[in-house]
Amino acid sequence: MIIGIAGLGLIGGSLARAYKNYGFDVYGYDSDEAVPGFARISGAINDLLDEKSLSLCDALFIAVNPGDTVLYLEKAAPFIAKNAIVIDCCGVKRKICEKCFPLAKEHGFIFIGGHPMAGSHNAGFKNSRPDLFRGASMILVPPVYDDPVLFGRLESLLKPVGFGRLTVTTAEKHDEAIAFSSQMAHVVSNAFIKSPAAGSHRGFSAGSYKDLTRVARLNADMWAQLCMDNNDNLIKELDSFTAEINKYRNALAANDINELKALLEEGSRLKKELDN
């Protein structure tokens, strides 16, 4: 099988390494022209992904910023092989899928909205690794939900990467869920670190500080695009969070230890239930 990877950062580079280690031929492209050279030298790709090699690919993964995904596919579409599978790796799905499904239909390939649920605050090809997705969930938004042949092809295609779970959903459900599970976490972490106390935390912080602030360090261009493309769902989550956090503040301001205890117990109980 021949795999194309557009975008050789952390996600695309890790996909390339995983497929290459499995024995597939891999062709890669990156907007930074130096990166494919490094990827070839390191053994992550066979050669450059261009118009000629694109036509040979059985599958293409697009792992670029949300704002560039549709633009890349528009340019690449005429060269993609008929019936090839194309999967994007963006953290939003509605705005991607509404543009890419028609492109696929027009040019005869199959587009699947994708979102690999793995990553790191350390970005770039240099931090990519073949086991990044081992055991992780891969979210898939297909154009149809009643094609067993297509789902069989997807399972075979994604098996070498080592995903622990394939989650099939709609673009709408994806964006609603991801506003809570990913985007909110990044916004809250990013805001939390702005406390005046953050500059003097050394010697006073342990695991809880590290856990809460891990994703505060982020790619601002990418995350601004992701959040803006899903702003309706993210605003709902922020409003809900603001209402909840005010309950804790109000209990503290009123010196109401019973209310504070009840709030803390409620959160602890919900966490245990969700973990189980």
Coordinates of C-alpha atoms in Angstrom, one line a residue:
M1 CA 0.0 0.0 0.0
I2 CA 1.1 3.5 -0.7
I3 CA 0.4 6.3 1.8
G4 CA 0.6 10.1 1.2
I5 CA 1.0 12.5 4.1
A6 CA 0.4 16.2 3.6
G7 CA 1.9 18.0 6.6
L8 CA 4.9 16.4 8.4
G9 CA 4.5 18.0 11.9
L10 CA 3.9 16.0 15.0
I11 CA 0.7 14.3 13.7
G12 CA 1.7 13.8 10.1
G13 CA 5.3 12.8 11.0
S14 CA 4.1 10.2 13.4
L15 CA 1.7 8.8 10.9
A16 CA 4.5 8.6 8.4
R17 CA 6.8 6.8 10.8
A18 CA 4.1 4.3 11.8
Y19 CA 3.3 3.4 8.2
K20 CA 6.9 3.3 7.2
N21 CA 7.7 1.0 10.1
Y22 CA 4.9 -1.3 9.0
G23 CA 6.5 -1.6 5.6
F24 CA 4.3 0.7 3.5
D25 CA 5.7 3.2 0.9
V26 CA 5.2 6.7 2.3
Y27 CA 5.3 10.0 0.4
G28 CA 5.3 13.3 2.4
Y29 CA 4.8 17.0 1.8
D30 CA 5.3 20.0 4.1
S31 CA 5.0 23.7 3.6
D32 CA 8.5 24.0 5.1
E33 CA 10.5 22.6 2.2
A34 CA 13.3 21.4 4.4
V35 CA 11.1 19.1 6.4
P36 CA 10.6 16.4 3.8
G37 CA 14.3 16.2 3.4
F38 CA 14.8 15.5 7.1
A39 CA 11.9 13.0 6.9
R40 CA 13.5 11.2 4.0
I41 CA 17.0 11.1 5.7
S42 CA 15.4 9.7 8.9
G43 CA 13.6 7.0 7.0
A44 CA 10.1 8.3 7.7
I45 CA 9.2 8.7 4.0
N46 CA 10.3 7.3 0.7
D47 CA 10.2 10.6 -1.2
L48 CA 8.3 13.9 -1.8
L49 CA 4.5 13.9 -2.1
D50 CA 3.9 15.8 -5.4
E51 CA 1.3 15.6 -8.2
K52 CA 2.9 12.5 -9.6
S53 CA 3.3 10.5 -6.4
L54 CA -0.1 11.7 -5.2
S55 CA -1.8 9.8 -8.1
L56 CA -0.1 6.6 -6.8
C57 CA -1.4 6.8 -3.2
D58 CA -4.1 4.4 -2.0
A59 CA -4.7 6.8 0.9
L60 CA -3.9 10.4 1.8
F61 CA -3.7 11.9 5.2
I62 CA -4.0 15.7 5.5
A63 CA -2.3 16.9 8.7
V64 CA -2.1 20.7 8.2
N65 CA -3.7 23.6 10.1
P66 CA -7.5 23.9 9.7
G67 CA -7.3 27.0 7.6
D68 CA -5.0 25.2 5.1
T69 CA -6.8 21.8 4.9
V70 CA -9.5 22.7 2.4
L71 CA -7.0 24.8 0.3
Y72 CA -4.6 21.9 0.1
L73 CA -7.4 19.4 -0.9
E74 CA -8.7 21.8 -3.6
K75 CA -5.3 21.9 -5.2
A76 CA -4.6 18.2 -4.8
A77 CA -8.1 16.9 -5.8
P78 CA -7.4 16.6 -9.5
F79 CA -4.4 14.3 -8.9
I80 CA -5.9 12.0 -6.3
A81 CA -6.5 8.5 -7.5
K82 CA -10.1 7.4 -8.1
N83 CA -11.6 5.6 -5.0
A84 CA -8.5 6.5 -2.9
I85 CA -9.3 7.3 0.8
V86 CA -8.5 10.8 2.0
I87 CA -8.6 11.5 5.7
D88 CA -8.0 14.9 7.3
C89 CA -6.6 15.2 10.9
C90 CA -8.2 18.6 12.0
G91 CA -9.7 19.2 15.4
V92 CA -12.9 20.5 13.9
K93 CA -15.2 18.7 11.5
R94 CA -18.2 20.7 10.4
K95 CA -16.4 23.4 8.3
I96 CA -14.0 20.8 6.9
C97 CA -16.5 18.2 5.9
E98 CA -19.0 20.6 4.4
K99 CA -16.3 21.6 1.9
C100 CA -14.5 18.4 1.4
F101 CA -17.4 15.9 0.9
P102 CA -18.4 17.7 -2.3
L103 CA -14.8 17.9 -3.5
A104 CA -14.5 14.1 -3.1
K105 CA -17.7 13.5 -4.9
E106 CA -16.7 15.7 -7.8
H107 CA -13.3 14.1 -8.3
G108 CA -14.1 10.4 -7.5
F109 CA -12.2 9.8 -4.3
I110 CA -13.5 9.1 -0.7
F111 CA -13.2 11.8 1.9
I112 CA -13.4 10.9 5.6
G113 CA -13.3 13.5 8.3
G114 CA -10.7 12.3 10.9
H115 CA -9.4 13.4 14.2
P116 CA -6.7 11.3 15.9
M117 CA -7.0 11.8 19.7
A118 CA -3.3 12.0 20.6
G119 CA -0.7 14.7 20.6
S120 CA 1.9 16.6 22.6
H121 CA 2.8 20.2 23.6
N122 CA 6.1 19.4 21.8
A123 CA 5.2 20.1 18.1
G124 CA 7.0 19.5 14.8
F125 CA 8.5 16.6 12.9
K126 CA 11.5 16.3 15.3
N127 CA 9.0 15.2 18.1
S128 CA 7.1 12.7 15.9
R129 CA 7.3 9.1 16.8
P130 CA 5.7 5.9 15.4
D131 CA 3.8 4.9 18.6
L132 CA 2.1 8.3 19.2
F133 CA -1.3 6.9 18.4
R134 CA -0.8 3.5 20.1
G135 CA -4.1 2.8 22.0
A136 CA -5.6 6.2 21.2
S137 CA -9.0 6.8 19.7
M138 CA -9.4 7.8 16.1
I139 CA -12.6 9.8 15.4
L140 CA -14.1 9.2 11.9
V141 CA -16.8 11.2 10.1
P142 CA -17.7 9.2 7.0
P143 CA -20.0 10.5 4.1
V144 CA -22.3 7.5 4.7
Y145 CA -22.9 5.2 7.7
D146 CA -24.2 2.0 6.0
D147 CA -21.3 0.9 3.8
P148 CA -19.6 -2.2 5.4
V149 CA -17.0 -2.3 2.6
L150 CA -15.9 1.2 3.3
F151 CA -15.6 0.5 7.1
G152 CA -13.6 -2.6 6.3
R153 CA -11.2 -0.6 4.2
L154 CA -10.9 2.0 7.0
E155 CA -10.1 -0.7 9.6
S156 CA -7.4 -2.2 7.4
L157 CA -6.0 1.2 6.6
L158 CA -5.8 2.4 10.2
K159 CA -4.6 -0.9 11.8
P160 CA -0.9 -0.3 11.3
V161 CA -1.1 3.0 13.2
G162 CA -2.2 1.1 16.4
F163 CA -5.3 3.0 17.3
G164 CA -7.1 1.5 20.2
R165 CA -10.6 2.6 19.1
L166 CA -12.3 3.9 16.0
T167 CA -15.2 6.2 17.0
V168 CA -17.7 6.9 14.2
T169 CA -19.8 10.0 14.5
T170 CA -21.2 13.0 12.7
A171 CA -19.4 16.3 12.2
E172 CA -22.0 18.0 14.5
K173 CA -21.6 15.5 17.3
H174 CA -17.8 15.7 17.0
D175 CA -17.6 19.4 17.3
E176 CA -20.0 19.5 20.2
A177 CA -18.0 16.8 22.1
I178 CA -14.6 18.2 21.3
A179 CA -15.5 21.7 22.6
F180 CA -15.7 20.1 26.0
S181 CA -13.0 17.4 25.9
S182 CA -10.3 19.3 24.1
Q183 CA -10.9 23.0 23.4
M184 CA -12.2 23.9 26.8
A185 CA -9.2 22.1 28.4
H186 CA -6.8 24.2 26.4
V187 CA -8.6 27.5 27.0
V188 CA -8.9 26.9 30.8
S189 CA -5.3 25.8 31.1
N190 CA -4.1 28.8 29.1
A191 CA -6.2 31.2 31.2
F192 CA -5.2 29.6 34.5
I193 CA -1.5 30.2 33.9
K194 CA -2.1 34.0 33.7
S195 CA -2.6 34.2 37.5
P196 CA -0.3 36.7 39.2
A197 CA 0.8 33.8 41.4
A198 CA 2.1 31.8 38.5
G199 CA 5.5 33.6 38.5
S200 CA 6.3 32.4 42.0
H201 CA 4.9 28.9 42.0
R202 CA 8.3 27.1 42.1
G203 CA 8.7 25.2 45.3
F204 CA 5.0 25.3 45.9
S205 CA 3.6 23.2 43.0
A206 CA 3.4 19.4 42.3
G207 CA 1.4 17.1 40.1
S208 CA -1.9 19.0 40.1
Y209 CA -0.2 22.2 38.8
K210 CA 1.6 20.2 36.1
D211 CA -1.6 18.3 35.1
L212 CA -3.6 21.5 34.8
T213 CA -1.1 23.6 32.9
R214 CA 0.4 21.0 30.5
V215 CA -1.6 22.2 27.5
A216 CA -1.3 25.9 28.3
R217 CA 1.8 25.9 26.0
L218 CA 0.2 25.6 22.6
N219 CA 0.3 26.7 19.0
A220 CA -1.7 29.9 19.2
D221 CA -2.4 30.2 15.4
M222 CA -3.7 26.6 15.2
W223 CA -5.8 26.8 18.4
A224 CA -7.3 30.2 17.6
Q225 CA -8.5 28.7 14.3
L226 CA -9.8 25.6 15.9
C227 CA -11.7 27.5 18.6
M228 CA -13.1 30.1 16.2
D229 CA -14.3 27.4 13.8
N230 CA -16.2 25.9 16.7
N231 CA -17.1 29.1 18.6
D232 CA -20.8 28.3 19.1
N233 CA -20.1 25.0 21.0
L234 CA -17.1 26.5 22.9
I235 CA -19.1 29.5 24.1
K236 CA -21.7 27.1 25.5
E237 CA -19.0 25.2 27.4
L238 CA -17.4 28.4 28.7
D239 CA -20.8 29.7 29.9
S240 CA -21.5 26.5 31.7
F241 CA -18.0 26.5 33.3
T242 CA -18.4 30.2 34.3
A243 CA -21.7 29.4 36.0
E244 CA -20.1 26.4 37.9
I245 CA -17.0 28.2 39.0
N246 CA -19.1 31.1 40.4
K247 CA -20.8 28.7 42.7
Y248 CA -17.5 27.9 44.3
R249 CA -16.6 31.6 44.6
N250 CA -20.0 32.4 46.1
A251 CA -19.7 29.7 48.7
L252 CA -16.2 31.0 49.7
A253 CA -17.4 34.6 49.8
A254 CA -20.3 33.6 52.1
N255 CA -18.1 31.5 54.3
D256 CA -20.5 28.6 53.6
I257 CA -18.3 25.5 54.2
N258 CA -21.3 23.2 53.8
E259 CA -22.0 24.5 50.3
L260 CA -18.4 24.3 49.4
K261 CA -18.1 20.8 50.6
A262 CA -21.2 19.8 48.7
L263 CA -19.8 21.3 45.5
L264 CA -16.5 19.5 46.0
E265 CA -18.2 16.2 46.7
E266 CA -20.4 16.5 43.7
G267 CA -17.4 17.1 41.4
S268 CA -15.6 14.2 42.9
R269 CA -18.6 11.9 42.5
L270 CA -19.1 12.9 38.9
K271 CA -15.4 12.2 38.1
K272 CA -15.6 8.7 39.6
E273 CA -18.8 7.9 37.7
L274 CA -17.3 9.1 34.4
D275 CA -14.1 7.2 35.0
N276 CA -16.1 4.0 35.6

